[in-house]
mmCIF file of C-alpha atoms in Angstrom:
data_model
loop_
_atom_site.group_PDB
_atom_site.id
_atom_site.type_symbol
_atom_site.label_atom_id
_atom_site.label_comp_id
_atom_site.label_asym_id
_atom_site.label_seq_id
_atom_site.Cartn_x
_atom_site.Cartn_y
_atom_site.Cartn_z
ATOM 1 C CA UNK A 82 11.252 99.422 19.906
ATOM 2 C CA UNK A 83 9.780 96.982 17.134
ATOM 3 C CA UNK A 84 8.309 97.966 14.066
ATOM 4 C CA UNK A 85 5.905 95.028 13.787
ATOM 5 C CA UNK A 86 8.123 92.863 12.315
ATOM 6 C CA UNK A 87 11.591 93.219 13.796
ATOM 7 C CA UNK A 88 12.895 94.000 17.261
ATOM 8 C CA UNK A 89 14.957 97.351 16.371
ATOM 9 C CA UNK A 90 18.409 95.398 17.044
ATOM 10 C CA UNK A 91 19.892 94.531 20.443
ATOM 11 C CA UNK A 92 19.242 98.270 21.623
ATOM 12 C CA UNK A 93 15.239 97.456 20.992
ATOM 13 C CA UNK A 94 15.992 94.088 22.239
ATOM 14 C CA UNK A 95 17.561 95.254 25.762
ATOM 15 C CA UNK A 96 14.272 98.468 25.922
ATOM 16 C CA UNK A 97 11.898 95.410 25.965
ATOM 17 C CA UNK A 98 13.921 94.194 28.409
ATOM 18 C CA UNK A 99 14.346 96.925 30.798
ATOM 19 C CA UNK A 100 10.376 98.249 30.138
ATOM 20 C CA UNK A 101 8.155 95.470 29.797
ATOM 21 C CA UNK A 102 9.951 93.118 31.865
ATOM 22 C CA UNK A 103 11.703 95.816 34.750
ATOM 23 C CA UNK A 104 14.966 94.197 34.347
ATOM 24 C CA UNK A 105 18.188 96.204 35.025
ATOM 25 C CA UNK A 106 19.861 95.025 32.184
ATOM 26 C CA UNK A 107 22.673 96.943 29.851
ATOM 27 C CA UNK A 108 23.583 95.326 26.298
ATOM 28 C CA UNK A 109 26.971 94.044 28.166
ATOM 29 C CA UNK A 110 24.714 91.669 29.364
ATOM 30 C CA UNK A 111 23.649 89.900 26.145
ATOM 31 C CA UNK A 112 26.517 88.125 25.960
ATOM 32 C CA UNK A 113 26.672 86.709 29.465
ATOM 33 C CA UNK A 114 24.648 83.221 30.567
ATOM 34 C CA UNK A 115 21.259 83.931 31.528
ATOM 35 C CA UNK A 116 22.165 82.460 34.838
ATOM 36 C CA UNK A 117 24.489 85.507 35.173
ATOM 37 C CA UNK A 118 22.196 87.750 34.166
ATOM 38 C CA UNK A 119 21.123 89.511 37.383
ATOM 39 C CA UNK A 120 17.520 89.152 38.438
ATOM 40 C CA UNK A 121 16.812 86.478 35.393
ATOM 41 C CA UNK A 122 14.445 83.278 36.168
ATOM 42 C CA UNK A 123 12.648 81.152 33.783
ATOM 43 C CA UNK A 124 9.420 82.986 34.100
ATOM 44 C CA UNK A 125 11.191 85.989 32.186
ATOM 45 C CA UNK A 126 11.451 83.974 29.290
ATOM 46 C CA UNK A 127 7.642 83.314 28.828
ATOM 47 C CA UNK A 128 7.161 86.649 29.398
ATOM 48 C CA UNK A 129 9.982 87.760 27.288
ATOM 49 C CA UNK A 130 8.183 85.842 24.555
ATOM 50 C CA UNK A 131 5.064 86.837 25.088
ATOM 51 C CA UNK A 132 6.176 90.307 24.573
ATOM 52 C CA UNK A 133 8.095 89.753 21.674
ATOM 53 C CA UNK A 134 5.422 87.905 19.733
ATOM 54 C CA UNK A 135 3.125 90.822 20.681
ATOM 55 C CA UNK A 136 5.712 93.701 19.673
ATOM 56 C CA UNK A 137 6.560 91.821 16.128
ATOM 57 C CA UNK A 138 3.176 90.508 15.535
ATOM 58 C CA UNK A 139 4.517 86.937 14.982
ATOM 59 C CA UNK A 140 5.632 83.419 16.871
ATOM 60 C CA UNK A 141 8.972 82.809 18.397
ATOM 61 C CA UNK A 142 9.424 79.407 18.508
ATOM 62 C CA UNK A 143 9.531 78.683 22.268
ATOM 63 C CA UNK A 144 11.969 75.011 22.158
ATOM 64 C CA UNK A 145 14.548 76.930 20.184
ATOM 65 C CA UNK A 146 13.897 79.641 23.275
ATOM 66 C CA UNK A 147 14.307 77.171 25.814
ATOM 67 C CA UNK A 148 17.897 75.818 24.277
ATOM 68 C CA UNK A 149 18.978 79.536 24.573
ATOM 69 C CA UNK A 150 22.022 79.965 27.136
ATOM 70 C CA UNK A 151 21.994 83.758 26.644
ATOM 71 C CA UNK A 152 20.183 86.865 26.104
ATOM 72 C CA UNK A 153 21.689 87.169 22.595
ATOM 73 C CA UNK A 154 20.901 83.217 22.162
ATOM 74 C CA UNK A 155 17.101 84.295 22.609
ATOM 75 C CA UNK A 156 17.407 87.626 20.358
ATOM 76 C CA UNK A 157 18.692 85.131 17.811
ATOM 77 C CA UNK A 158 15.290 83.519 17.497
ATOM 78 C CA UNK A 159 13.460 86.768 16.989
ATOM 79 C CA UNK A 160 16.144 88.387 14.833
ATOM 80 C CA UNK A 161 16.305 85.037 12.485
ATOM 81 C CA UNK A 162 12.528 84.966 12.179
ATOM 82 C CA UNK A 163 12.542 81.304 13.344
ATOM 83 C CA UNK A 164 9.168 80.350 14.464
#
């Protein structure tokens, strides 16, 4: 899923997801608001990042995480390197 540096694209992305954080997701549902994103709360997202940091071995920068209205919003921080 992530080489230690990237997430492997929205595929990876949407793995993480669906194993680490046991959400029924698909990659239709990047696109959507997180508040239409079945099963999403706020707690995801820390954990979300917590993963992520730990799968690419570097910080995602958690305020430009918390302005994120979507999934893709979020995988935009990781894929950008921001942080």
């Amino acid at each position: 899923r992530a080489d230690g540096q990237h997430v492997n694209g929205i595929a990876g992305f949407v793995a993480i997801l669906q194993d680490e954080l046991g959400l029924s997701v698909t990659q239709d549902d990047v696109g959507k608001s997180l508040d239409r994103v079945a099963g999403w709360d706020s707690v995801h997202l820390l954990e979300l990042l917590a993963v992520l940091e730990r799968e690419t071995g570097r910080h995602v920068s958690l305020p430009d995480a918390l302005t994120a209205s979507s999934l893709a919003e979020i995988y935009a921080c990781v894929a950008d390197g921001n942080g």
